[in-house]
mmCIF file of C-alpha atoms in Angstrom:
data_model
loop_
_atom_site.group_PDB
_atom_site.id
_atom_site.type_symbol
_atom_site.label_atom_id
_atom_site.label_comp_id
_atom_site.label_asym_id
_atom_site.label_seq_id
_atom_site.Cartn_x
_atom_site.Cartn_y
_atom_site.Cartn_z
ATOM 1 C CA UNK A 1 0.000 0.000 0.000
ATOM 2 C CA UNK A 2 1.441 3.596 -1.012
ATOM 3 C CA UNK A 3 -0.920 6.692 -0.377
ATOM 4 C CA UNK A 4 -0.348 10.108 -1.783
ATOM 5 C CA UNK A 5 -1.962 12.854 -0.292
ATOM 6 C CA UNK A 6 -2.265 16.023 -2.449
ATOM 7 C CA UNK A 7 -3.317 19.355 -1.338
ATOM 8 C CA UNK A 8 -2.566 22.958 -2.870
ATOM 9 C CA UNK A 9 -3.039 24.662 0.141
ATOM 10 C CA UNK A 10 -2.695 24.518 3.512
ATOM 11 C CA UNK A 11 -1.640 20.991 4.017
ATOM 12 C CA UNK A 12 -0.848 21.228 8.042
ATOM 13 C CA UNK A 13 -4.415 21.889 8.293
ATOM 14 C CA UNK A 14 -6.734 20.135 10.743
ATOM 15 C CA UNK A 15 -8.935 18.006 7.720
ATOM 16 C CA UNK A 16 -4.759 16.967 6.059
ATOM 17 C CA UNK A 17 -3.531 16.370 9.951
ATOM 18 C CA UNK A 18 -6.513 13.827 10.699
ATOM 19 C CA UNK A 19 -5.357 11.587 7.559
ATOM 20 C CA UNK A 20 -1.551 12.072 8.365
ATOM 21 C CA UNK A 21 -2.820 10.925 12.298
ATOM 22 C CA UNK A 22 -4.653 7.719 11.001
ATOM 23 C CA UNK A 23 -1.379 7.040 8.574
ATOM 24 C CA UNK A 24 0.653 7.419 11.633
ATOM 25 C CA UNK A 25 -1.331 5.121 13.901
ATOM 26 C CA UNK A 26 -1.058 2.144 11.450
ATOM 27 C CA UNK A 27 2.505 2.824 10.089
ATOM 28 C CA UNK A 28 0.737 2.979 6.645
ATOM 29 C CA UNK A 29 3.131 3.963 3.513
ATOM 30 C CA UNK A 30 2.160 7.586 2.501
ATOM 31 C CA UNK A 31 3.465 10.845 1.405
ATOM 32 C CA UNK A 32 1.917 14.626 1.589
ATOM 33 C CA UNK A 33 2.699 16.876 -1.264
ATOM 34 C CA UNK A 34 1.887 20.356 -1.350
ATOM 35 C CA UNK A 35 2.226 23.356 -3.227
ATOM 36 C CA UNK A 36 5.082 25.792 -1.394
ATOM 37 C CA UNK A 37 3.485 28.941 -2.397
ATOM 38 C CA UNK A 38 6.252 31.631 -0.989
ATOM 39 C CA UNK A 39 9.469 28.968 -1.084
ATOM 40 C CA UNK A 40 9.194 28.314 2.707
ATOM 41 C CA UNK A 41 8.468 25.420 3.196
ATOM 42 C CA UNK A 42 11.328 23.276 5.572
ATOM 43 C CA UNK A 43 11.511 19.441 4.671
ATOM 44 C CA UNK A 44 9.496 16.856 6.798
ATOM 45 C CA UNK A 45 9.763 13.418 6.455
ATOM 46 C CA UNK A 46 6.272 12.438 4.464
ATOM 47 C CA UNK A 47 5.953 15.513 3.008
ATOM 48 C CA UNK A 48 6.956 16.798 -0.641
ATOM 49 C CA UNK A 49 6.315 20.189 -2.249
ATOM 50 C CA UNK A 50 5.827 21.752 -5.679
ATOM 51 C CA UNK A 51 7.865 24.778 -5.467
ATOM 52 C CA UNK A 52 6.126 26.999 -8.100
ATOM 53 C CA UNK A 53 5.972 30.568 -6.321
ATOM 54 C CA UNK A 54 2.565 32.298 -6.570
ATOM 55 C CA UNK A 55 0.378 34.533 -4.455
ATOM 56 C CA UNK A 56 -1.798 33.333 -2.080
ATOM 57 C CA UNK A 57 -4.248 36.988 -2.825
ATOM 58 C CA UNK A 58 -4.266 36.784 -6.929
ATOM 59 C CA UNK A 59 -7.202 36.121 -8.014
ATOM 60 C CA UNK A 60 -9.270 35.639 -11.339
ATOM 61 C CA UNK A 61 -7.273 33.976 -15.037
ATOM 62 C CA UNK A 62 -3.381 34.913 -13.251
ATOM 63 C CA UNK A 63 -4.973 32.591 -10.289
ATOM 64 C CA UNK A 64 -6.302 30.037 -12.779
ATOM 65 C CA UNK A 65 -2.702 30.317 -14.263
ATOM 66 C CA UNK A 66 -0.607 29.390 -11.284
ATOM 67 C CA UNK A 67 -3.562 26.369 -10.593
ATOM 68 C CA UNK A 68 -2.707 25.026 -13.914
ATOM 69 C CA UNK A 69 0.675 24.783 -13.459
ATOM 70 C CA UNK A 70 0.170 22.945 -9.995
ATOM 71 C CA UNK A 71 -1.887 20.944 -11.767
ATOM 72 C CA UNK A 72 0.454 20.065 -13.823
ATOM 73 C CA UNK A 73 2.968 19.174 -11.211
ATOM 74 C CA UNK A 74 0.936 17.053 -9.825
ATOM 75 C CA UNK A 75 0.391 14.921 -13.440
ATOM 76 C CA UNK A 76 3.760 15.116 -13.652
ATOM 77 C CA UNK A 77 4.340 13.656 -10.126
ATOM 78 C CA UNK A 78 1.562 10.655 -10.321
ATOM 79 C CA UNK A 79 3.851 9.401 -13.589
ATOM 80 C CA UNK A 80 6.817 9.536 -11.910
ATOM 81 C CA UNK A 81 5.584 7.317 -8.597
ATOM 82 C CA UNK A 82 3.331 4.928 -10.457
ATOM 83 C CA UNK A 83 3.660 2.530 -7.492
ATOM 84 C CA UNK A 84 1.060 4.378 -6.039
ATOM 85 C CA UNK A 85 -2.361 2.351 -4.897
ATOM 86 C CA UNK A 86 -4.268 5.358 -3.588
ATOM 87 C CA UNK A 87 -4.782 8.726 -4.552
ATOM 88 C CA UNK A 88 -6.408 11.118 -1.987
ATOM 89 C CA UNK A 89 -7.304 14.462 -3.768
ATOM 90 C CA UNK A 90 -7.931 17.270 -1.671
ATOM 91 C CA UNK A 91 -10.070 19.883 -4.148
ATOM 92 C CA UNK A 92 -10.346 20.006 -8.353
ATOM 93 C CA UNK A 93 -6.385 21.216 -8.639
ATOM 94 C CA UNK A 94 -5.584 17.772 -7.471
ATOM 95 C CA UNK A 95 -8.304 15.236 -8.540
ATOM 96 C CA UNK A 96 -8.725 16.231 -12.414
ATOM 97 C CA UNK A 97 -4.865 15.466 -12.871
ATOM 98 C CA UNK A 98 -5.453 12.403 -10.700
ATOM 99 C CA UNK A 99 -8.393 11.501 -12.959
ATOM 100 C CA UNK A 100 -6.420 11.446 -16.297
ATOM 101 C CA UNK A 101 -3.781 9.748 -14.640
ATOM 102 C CA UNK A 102 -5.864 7.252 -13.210
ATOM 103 C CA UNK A 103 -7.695 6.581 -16.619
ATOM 104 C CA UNK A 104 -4.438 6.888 -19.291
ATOM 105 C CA UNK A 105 -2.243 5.207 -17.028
ATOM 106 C CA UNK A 106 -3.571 3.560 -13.711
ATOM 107 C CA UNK A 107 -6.912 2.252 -13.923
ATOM 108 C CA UNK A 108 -6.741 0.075 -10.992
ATOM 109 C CA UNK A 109 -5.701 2.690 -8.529
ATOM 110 C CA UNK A 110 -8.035 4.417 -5.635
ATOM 111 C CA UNK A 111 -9.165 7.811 -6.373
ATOM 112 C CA UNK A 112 -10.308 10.136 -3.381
ATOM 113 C CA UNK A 113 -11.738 12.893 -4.508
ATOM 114 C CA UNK A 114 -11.845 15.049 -0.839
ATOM 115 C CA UNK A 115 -14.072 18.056 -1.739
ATOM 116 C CA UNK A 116 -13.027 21.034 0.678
ATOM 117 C CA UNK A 117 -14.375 23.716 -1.559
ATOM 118 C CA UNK A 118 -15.760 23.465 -4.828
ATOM 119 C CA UNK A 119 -13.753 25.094 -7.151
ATOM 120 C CA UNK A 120 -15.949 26.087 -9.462
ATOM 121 C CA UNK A 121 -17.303 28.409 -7.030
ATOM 122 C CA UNK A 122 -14.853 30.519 -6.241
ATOM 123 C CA UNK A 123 -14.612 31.226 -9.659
ATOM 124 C CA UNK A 124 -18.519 32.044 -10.214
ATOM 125 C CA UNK A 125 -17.864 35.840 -11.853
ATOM 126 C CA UNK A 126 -16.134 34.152 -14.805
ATOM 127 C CA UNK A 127 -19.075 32.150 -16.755
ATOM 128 C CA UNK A 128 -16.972 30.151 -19.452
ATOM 129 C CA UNK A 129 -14.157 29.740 -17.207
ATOM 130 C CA UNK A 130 -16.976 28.226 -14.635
ATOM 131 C CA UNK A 131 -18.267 26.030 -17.489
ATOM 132 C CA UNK A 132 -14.869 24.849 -17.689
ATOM 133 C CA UNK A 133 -13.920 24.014 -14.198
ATOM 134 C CA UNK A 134 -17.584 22.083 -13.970
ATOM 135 C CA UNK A 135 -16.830 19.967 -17.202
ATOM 136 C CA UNK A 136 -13.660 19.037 -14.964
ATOM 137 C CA UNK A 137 -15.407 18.300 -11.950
ATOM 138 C CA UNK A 138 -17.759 16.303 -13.549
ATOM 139 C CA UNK A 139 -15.238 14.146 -15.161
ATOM 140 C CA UNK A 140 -13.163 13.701 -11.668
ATOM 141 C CA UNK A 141 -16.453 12.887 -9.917
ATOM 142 C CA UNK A 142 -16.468 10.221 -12.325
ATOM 143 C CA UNK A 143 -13.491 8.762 -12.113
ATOM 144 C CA UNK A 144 -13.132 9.060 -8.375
ATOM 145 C CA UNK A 145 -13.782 5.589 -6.751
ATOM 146 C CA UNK A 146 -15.383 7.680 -3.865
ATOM 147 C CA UNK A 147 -16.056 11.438 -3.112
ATOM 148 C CA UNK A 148 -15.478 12.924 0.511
ATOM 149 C CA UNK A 149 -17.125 16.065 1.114
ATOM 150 C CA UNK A 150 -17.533 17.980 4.465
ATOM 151 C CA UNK A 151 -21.105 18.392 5.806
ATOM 152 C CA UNK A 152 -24.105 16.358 3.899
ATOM 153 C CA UNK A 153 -25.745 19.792 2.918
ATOM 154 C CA UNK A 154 -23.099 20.489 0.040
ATOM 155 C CA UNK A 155 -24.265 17.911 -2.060
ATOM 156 C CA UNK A 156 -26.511 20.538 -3.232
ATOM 157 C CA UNK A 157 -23.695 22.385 -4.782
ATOM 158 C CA UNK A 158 -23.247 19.752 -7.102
ATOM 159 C CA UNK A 159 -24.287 20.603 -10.708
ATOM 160 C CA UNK A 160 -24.651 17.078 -12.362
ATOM 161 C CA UNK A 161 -25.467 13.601 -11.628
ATOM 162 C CA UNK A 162 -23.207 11.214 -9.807
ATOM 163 C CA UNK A 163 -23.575 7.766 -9.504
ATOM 164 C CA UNK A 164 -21.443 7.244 -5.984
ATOM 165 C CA UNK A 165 -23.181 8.370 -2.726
ATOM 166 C CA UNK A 166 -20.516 10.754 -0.976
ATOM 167 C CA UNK A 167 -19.351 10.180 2.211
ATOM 168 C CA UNK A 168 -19.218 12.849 4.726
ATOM 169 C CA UNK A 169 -16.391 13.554 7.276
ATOM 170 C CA UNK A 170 -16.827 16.825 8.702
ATOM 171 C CA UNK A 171 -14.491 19.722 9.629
ATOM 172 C CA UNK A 172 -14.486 18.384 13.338
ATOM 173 C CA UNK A 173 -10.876 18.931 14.792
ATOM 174 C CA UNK A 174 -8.949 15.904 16.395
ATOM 175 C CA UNK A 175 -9.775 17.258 20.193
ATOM 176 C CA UNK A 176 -8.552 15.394 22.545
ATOM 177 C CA UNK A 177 -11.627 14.851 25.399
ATOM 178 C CA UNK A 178 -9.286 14.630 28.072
ATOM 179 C CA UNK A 179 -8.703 17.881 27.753
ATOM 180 C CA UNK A 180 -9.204 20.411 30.815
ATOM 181 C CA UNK A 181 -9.524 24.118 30.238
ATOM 182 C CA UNK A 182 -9.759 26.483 33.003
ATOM 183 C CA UNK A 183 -10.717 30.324 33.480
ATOM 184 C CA UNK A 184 -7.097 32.360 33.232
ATOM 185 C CA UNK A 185 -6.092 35.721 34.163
ATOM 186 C CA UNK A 186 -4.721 36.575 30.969
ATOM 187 C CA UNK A 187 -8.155 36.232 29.091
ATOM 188 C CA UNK A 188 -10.283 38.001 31.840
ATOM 189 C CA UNK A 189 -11.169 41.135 31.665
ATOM 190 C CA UNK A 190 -12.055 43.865 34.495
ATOM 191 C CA UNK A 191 -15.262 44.386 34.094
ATOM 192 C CA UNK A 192 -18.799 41.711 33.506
ATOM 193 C CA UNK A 193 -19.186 42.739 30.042
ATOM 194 C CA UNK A 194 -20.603 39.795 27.934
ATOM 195 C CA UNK A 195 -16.931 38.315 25.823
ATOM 196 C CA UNK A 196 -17.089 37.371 22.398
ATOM 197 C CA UNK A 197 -13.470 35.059 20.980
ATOM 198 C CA UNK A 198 -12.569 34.975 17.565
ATOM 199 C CA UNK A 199 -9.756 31.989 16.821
ATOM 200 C CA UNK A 200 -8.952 31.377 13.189
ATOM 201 C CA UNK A 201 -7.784 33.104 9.975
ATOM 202 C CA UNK A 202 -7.690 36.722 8.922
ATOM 203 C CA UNK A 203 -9.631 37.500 5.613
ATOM 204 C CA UNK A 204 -11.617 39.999 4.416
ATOM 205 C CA UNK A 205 -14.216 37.591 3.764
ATOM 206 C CA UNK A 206 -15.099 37.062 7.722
ATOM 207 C CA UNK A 207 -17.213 40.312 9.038
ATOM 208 C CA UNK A 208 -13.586 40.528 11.052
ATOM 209 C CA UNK A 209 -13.551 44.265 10.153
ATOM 210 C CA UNK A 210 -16.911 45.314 11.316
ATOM 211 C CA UNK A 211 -16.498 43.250 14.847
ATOM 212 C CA UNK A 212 -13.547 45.181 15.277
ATOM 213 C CA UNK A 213 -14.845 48.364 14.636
ATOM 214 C CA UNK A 214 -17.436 48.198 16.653
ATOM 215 C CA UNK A 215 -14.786 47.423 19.602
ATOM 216 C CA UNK A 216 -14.394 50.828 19.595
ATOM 217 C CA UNK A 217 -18.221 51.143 21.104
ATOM 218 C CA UNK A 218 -16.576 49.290 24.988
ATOM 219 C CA UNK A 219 -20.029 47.409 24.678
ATOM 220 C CA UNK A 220 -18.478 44.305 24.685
ATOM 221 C CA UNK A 221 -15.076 42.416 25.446
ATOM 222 C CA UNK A 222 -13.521 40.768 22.599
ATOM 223 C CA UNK A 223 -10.710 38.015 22.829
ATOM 224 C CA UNK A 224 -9.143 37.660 19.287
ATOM 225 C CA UNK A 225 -6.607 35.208 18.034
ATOM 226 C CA UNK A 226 -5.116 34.315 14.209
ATOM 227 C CA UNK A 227 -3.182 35.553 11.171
ATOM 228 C CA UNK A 228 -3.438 36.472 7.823
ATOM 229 C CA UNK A 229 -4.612 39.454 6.826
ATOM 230 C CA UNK A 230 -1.979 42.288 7.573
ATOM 231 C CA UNK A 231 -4.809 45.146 7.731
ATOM 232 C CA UNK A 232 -6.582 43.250 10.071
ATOM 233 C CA UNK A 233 -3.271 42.241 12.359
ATOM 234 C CA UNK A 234 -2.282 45.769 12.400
ATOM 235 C CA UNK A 235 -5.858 46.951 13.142
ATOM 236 C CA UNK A 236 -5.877 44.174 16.089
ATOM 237 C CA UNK A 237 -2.668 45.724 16.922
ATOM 238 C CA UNK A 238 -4.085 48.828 17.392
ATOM 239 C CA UNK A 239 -7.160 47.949 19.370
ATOM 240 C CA UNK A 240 -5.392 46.256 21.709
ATOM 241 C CA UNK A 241 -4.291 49.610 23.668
ATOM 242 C CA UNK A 242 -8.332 49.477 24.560
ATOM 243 C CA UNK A 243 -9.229 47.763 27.909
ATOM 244 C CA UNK A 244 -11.507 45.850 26.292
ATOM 245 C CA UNK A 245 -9.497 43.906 23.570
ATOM 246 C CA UNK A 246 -7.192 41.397 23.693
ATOM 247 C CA UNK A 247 -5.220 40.402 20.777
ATOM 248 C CA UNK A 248 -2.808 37.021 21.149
ATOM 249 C CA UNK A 249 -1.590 36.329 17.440
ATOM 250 C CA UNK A 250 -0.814 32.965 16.114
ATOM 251 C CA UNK A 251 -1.514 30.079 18.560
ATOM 252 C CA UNK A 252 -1.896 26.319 18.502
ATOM 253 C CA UNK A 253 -5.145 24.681 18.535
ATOM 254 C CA UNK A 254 -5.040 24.221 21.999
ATOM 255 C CA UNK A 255 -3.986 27.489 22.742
ATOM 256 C CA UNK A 256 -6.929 28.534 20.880
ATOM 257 C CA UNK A 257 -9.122 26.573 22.183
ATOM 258 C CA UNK A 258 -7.568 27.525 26.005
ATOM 259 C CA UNK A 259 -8.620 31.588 24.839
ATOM 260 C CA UNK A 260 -12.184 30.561 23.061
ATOM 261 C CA UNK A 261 -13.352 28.656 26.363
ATOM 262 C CA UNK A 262 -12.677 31.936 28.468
ATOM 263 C CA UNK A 263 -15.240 34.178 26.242
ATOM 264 C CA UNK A 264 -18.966 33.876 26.384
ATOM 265 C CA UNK A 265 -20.178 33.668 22.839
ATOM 266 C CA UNK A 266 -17.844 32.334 19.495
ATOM 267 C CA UNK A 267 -17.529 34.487 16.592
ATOM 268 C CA UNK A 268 -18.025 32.999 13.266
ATOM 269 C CA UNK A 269 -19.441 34.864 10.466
ATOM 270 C CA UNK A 270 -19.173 34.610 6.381
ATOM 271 C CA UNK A 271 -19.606 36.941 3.639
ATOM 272 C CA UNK A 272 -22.304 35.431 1.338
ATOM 273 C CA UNK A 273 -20.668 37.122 -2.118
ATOM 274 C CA UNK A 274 -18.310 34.016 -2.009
ATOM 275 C CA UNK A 275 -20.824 31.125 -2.936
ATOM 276 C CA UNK A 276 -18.876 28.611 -0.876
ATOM 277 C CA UNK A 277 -19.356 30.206 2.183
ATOM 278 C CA UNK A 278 -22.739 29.691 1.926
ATOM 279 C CA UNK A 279 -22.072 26.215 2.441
ATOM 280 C CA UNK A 280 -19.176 26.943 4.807
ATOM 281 C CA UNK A 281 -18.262 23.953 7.032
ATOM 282 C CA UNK A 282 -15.967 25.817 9.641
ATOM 283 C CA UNK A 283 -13.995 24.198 12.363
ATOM 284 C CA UNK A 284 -14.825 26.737 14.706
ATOM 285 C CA UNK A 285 -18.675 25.306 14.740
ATOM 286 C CA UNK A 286 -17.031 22.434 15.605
ATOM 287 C CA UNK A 287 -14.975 23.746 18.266
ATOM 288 C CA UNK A 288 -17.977 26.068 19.948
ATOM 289 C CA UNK A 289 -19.516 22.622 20.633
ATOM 290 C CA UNK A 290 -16.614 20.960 22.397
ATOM 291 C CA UNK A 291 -16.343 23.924 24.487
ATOM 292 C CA UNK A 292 -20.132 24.103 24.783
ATOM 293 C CA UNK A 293 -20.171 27.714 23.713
ATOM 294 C CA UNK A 294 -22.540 29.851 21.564
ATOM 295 C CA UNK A 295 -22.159 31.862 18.209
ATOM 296 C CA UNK A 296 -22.823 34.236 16.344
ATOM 297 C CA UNK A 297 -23.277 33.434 12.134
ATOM 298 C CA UNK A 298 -24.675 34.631 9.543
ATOM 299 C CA UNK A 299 -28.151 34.489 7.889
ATOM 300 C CA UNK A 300 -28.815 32.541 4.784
ATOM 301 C CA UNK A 301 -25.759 30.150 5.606
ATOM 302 C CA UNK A 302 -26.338 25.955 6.273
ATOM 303 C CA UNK A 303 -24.227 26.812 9.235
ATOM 304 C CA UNK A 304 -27.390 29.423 10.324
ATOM 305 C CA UNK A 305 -29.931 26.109 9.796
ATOM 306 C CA UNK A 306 -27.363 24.177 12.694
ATOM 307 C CA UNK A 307 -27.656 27.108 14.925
ATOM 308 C CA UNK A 308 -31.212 27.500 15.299
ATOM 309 C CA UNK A 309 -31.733 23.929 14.706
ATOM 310 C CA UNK A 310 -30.305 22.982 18.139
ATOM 311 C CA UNK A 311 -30.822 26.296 19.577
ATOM 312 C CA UNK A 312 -27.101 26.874 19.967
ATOM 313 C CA UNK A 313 -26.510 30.862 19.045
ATOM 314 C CA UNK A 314 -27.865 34.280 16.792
ATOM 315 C CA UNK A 315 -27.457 34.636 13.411
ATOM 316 C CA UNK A 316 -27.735 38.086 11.620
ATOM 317 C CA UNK A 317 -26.899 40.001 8.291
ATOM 318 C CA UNK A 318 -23.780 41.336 6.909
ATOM 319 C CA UNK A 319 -24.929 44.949 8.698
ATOM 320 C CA UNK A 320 -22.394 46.307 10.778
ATOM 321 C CA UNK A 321 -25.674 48.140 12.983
ATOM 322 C CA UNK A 322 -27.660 44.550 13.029
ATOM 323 C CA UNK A 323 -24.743 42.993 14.546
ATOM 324 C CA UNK A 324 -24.265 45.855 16.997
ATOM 325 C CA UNK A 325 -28.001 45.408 17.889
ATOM 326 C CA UNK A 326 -27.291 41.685 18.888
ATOM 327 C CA UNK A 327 -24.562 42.248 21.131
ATOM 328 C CA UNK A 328 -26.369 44.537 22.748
ATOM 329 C CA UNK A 329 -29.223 42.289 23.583
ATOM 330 C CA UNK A 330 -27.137 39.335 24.976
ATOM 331 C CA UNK A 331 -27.133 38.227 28.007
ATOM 332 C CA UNK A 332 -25.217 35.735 30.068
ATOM 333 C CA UNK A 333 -27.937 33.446 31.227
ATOM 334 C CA UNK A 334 -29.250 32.745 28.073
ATOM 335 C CA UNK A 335 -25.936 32.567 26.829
ATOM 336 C CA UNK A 336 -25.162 29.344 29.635
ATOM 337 C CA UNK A 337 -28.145 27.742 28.337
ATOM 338 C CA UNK A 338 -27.303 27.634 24.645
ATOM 339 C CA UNK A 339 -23.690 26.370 25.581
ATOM 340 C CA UNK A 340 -25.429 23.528 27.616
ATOM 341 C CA UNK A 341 -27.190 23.046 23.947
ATOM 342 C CA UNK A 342 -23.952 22.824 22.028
ATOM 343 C CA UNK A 343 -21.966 20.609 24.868
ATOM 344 C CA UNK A 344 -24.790 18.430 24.977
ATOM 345 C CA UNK A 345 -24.957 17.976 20.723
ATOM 346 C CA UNK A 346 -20.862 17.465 21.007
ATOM 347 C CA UNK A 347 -21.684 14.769 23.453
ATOM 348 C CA UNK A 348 -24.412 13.216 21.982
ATOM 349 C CA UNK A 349 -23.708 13.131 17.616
ATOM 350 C CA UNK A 350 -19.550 14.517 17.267
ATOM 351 C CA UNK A 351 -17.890 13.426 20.308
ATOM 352 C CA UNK A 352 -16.448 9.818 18.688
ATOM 353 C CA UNK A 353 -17.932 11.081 15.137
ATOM 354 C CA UNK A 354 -13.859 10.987 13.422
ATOM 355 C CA UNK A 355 -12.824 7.771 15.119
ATOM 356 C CA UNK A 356 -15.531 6.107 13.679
ATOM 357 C CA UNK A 357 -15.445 7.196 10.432
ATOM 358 C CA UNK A 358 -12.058 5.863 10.135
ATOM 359 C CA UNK A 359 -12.384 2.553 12.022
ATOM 360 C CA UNK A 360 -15.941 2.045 9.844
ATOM 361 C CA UNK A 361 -15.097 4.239 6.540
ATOM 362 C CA UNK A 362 -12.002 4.951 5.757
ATOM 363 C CA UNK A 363 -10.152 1.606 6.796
ATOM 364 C CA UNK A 364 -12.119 0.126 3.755
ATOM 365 C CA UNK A 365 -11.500 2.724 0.964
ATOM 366 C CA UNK A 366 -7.869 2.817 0.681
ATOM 367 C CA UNK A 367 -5.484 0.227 -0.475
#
């Protein structure tokens, strides 16, 4: 058995690390190859990278571009490690090139196609290069052996037929349950203001902007932790002189998880424009219910559906006043009792919800 991983971005990322985990725990033979972006990249043993420089911000035909060029890498790697027996394909960039290896060269090899995002979607303002993507996507559907997506709801993103049922592992993180988290000092605040945490990346694409501005307000406390955008870094920078703001930069996931526990309510909103977020699966729901914490989303996202669904947290419109309006309303109690909502759903449907997709799923895919 000899598994290749492939993903273009991102590949320390919780959904890559749960693979690498299960690879680890049954000393299976596997490799991770990503695409080193910047040239930054240090070497790890099980890991490869295409070394094509591109920026992580271009967007539009120069993005398509640099994507083709992966893709091609990636082609080009398959034929030169045709010992391979399974293919996992994180996203289009990988499993199209996988799925014209696989059917000029390979037949008999496992294809995962692992759909984090569908590509054609983030591409949605360009309509022939959109009618391109889906062609491909249509054609790697079909020669995937099985398809992976992340939450059951995104099968309605998919344009066209397919004859294989996908399987669904969720964004959940790999948290350990033993773990203990405990009110701190350093994420406490001097005053009984209701706290709202933010962990995760820094995009434009987040309502991160607007929750910051409205900082300025001292109706609420806000505990804030991430990187990525370097207007939004420097603006937490800033804000952190206020009493009420606490900024702690780049932390591990149980760091992270340490700082969200110590707030009262979890941030997570999306910005609709980007047709994927609509169907955003984000860790951080994931998280809020280990830690038995509400949040805050937005409306008209299947992430909103969860929330009211289980009575676990608010949801409201990209409007920078209709947010304001919420925060003002909260209060603690009813706060407790929507946390008890989410710890209780953790408990009852996520707690062992990885494990067993491996030990039941996964086990009997690969080869």
């Amino acid at each position: 058995m000899k598994i290749l991983l492939f993903r273009s971005n991102n590949i320390f990322a919780s959904r890559v690390n749960k693979y690498v985990n299960y690879y680890k725990r049954l000393e299976l033979d596997y490799t991770i190859i990503g695409w080193d972006r910047e040239g930054e990249a240090k070497l790890v043993e099980h890991y490869d990278f295409c070394k094509y420089k591109a920026s992580t911000n271009v967007g539009g035909i120069k993005a398509m571009i640099a994507h083709t060029k992966w893709m091609w890498f990636v082609f080009k790697y398959l034929m030169n490690h045709k010992d391979v027996t399974t293919i996992h394909a994180c996203d289009l960039n990988v499993a199209f090139p996988a799925a014209l290896f696989k059917m000029l060269f390979k037949r008999e090899v496992i294809l995962i196609f692992d759909v984090c995002d569908w590509f054609s979607a983030n591409f949605s303002k360009y309509s022939k290069l959109c009618k391109v993507l889906n062609v491909m996507e249509k054609f790697a559907c079909k020669q995937a052996n099985y398809i992976i997506i992340c939450e059951p709801e995104r099968k309605a993103q998919i344009q066209f037929s397919i004859d294989k049922e996908p399987l669904v592992l969720p964004n959940i993180p790999e948290i350990d349950n033993n773990y203990i988290f405990e009110k701190e000092n350093k994420y406490s605040f001097n005053n009984d203001k209701i706290t709202i945490a933010y962990f995760g990346g820094f995009s434009n694409d987040r309502f991160l902007t607007e929750l910051l501005d409205l900082t300025k307000n001292s109706t609420f406390n806000l505990l804030i932790a991430g990187y990525g955008s370097k207007d939004i870094e420097n603006k937490c920078r800033d804000l952190e002189k206020m009493e009420n703001v606490k900024f702690f930069g780049r932390l591990d996931m149980k760091e992270g998880l340490q700082m969200s526990y110590n707030a009262d309510i979890i941030y997570m909103m999306y910005c609709k424009s980007n047709m994927n977020h609509i169907y955003a699966a984000p860790n951080k729901y994931y998280e809020a219910l280990f830690l038995g914490k509400p949040l805050i989303t937005t409306k008209g996202i299947i992430v909103e559906n969860k929330v009211h669904k289980n009575d676990i947290g608010y949801s409201v419109e990209e409007n920078i006043d209709e947010l304001n309006e919420l925060i003002l309303s909260l209060n603690k109690m009813e706060l407790e009792n929507k946390g008890k909502n989410a710890k209780k759903l953790w408990d009852d449907v996520y707690c062992r919800y990885v494990n067993d997709f491996f030990e039941n799923i996964y086990s009997k895919i690969i080869h």
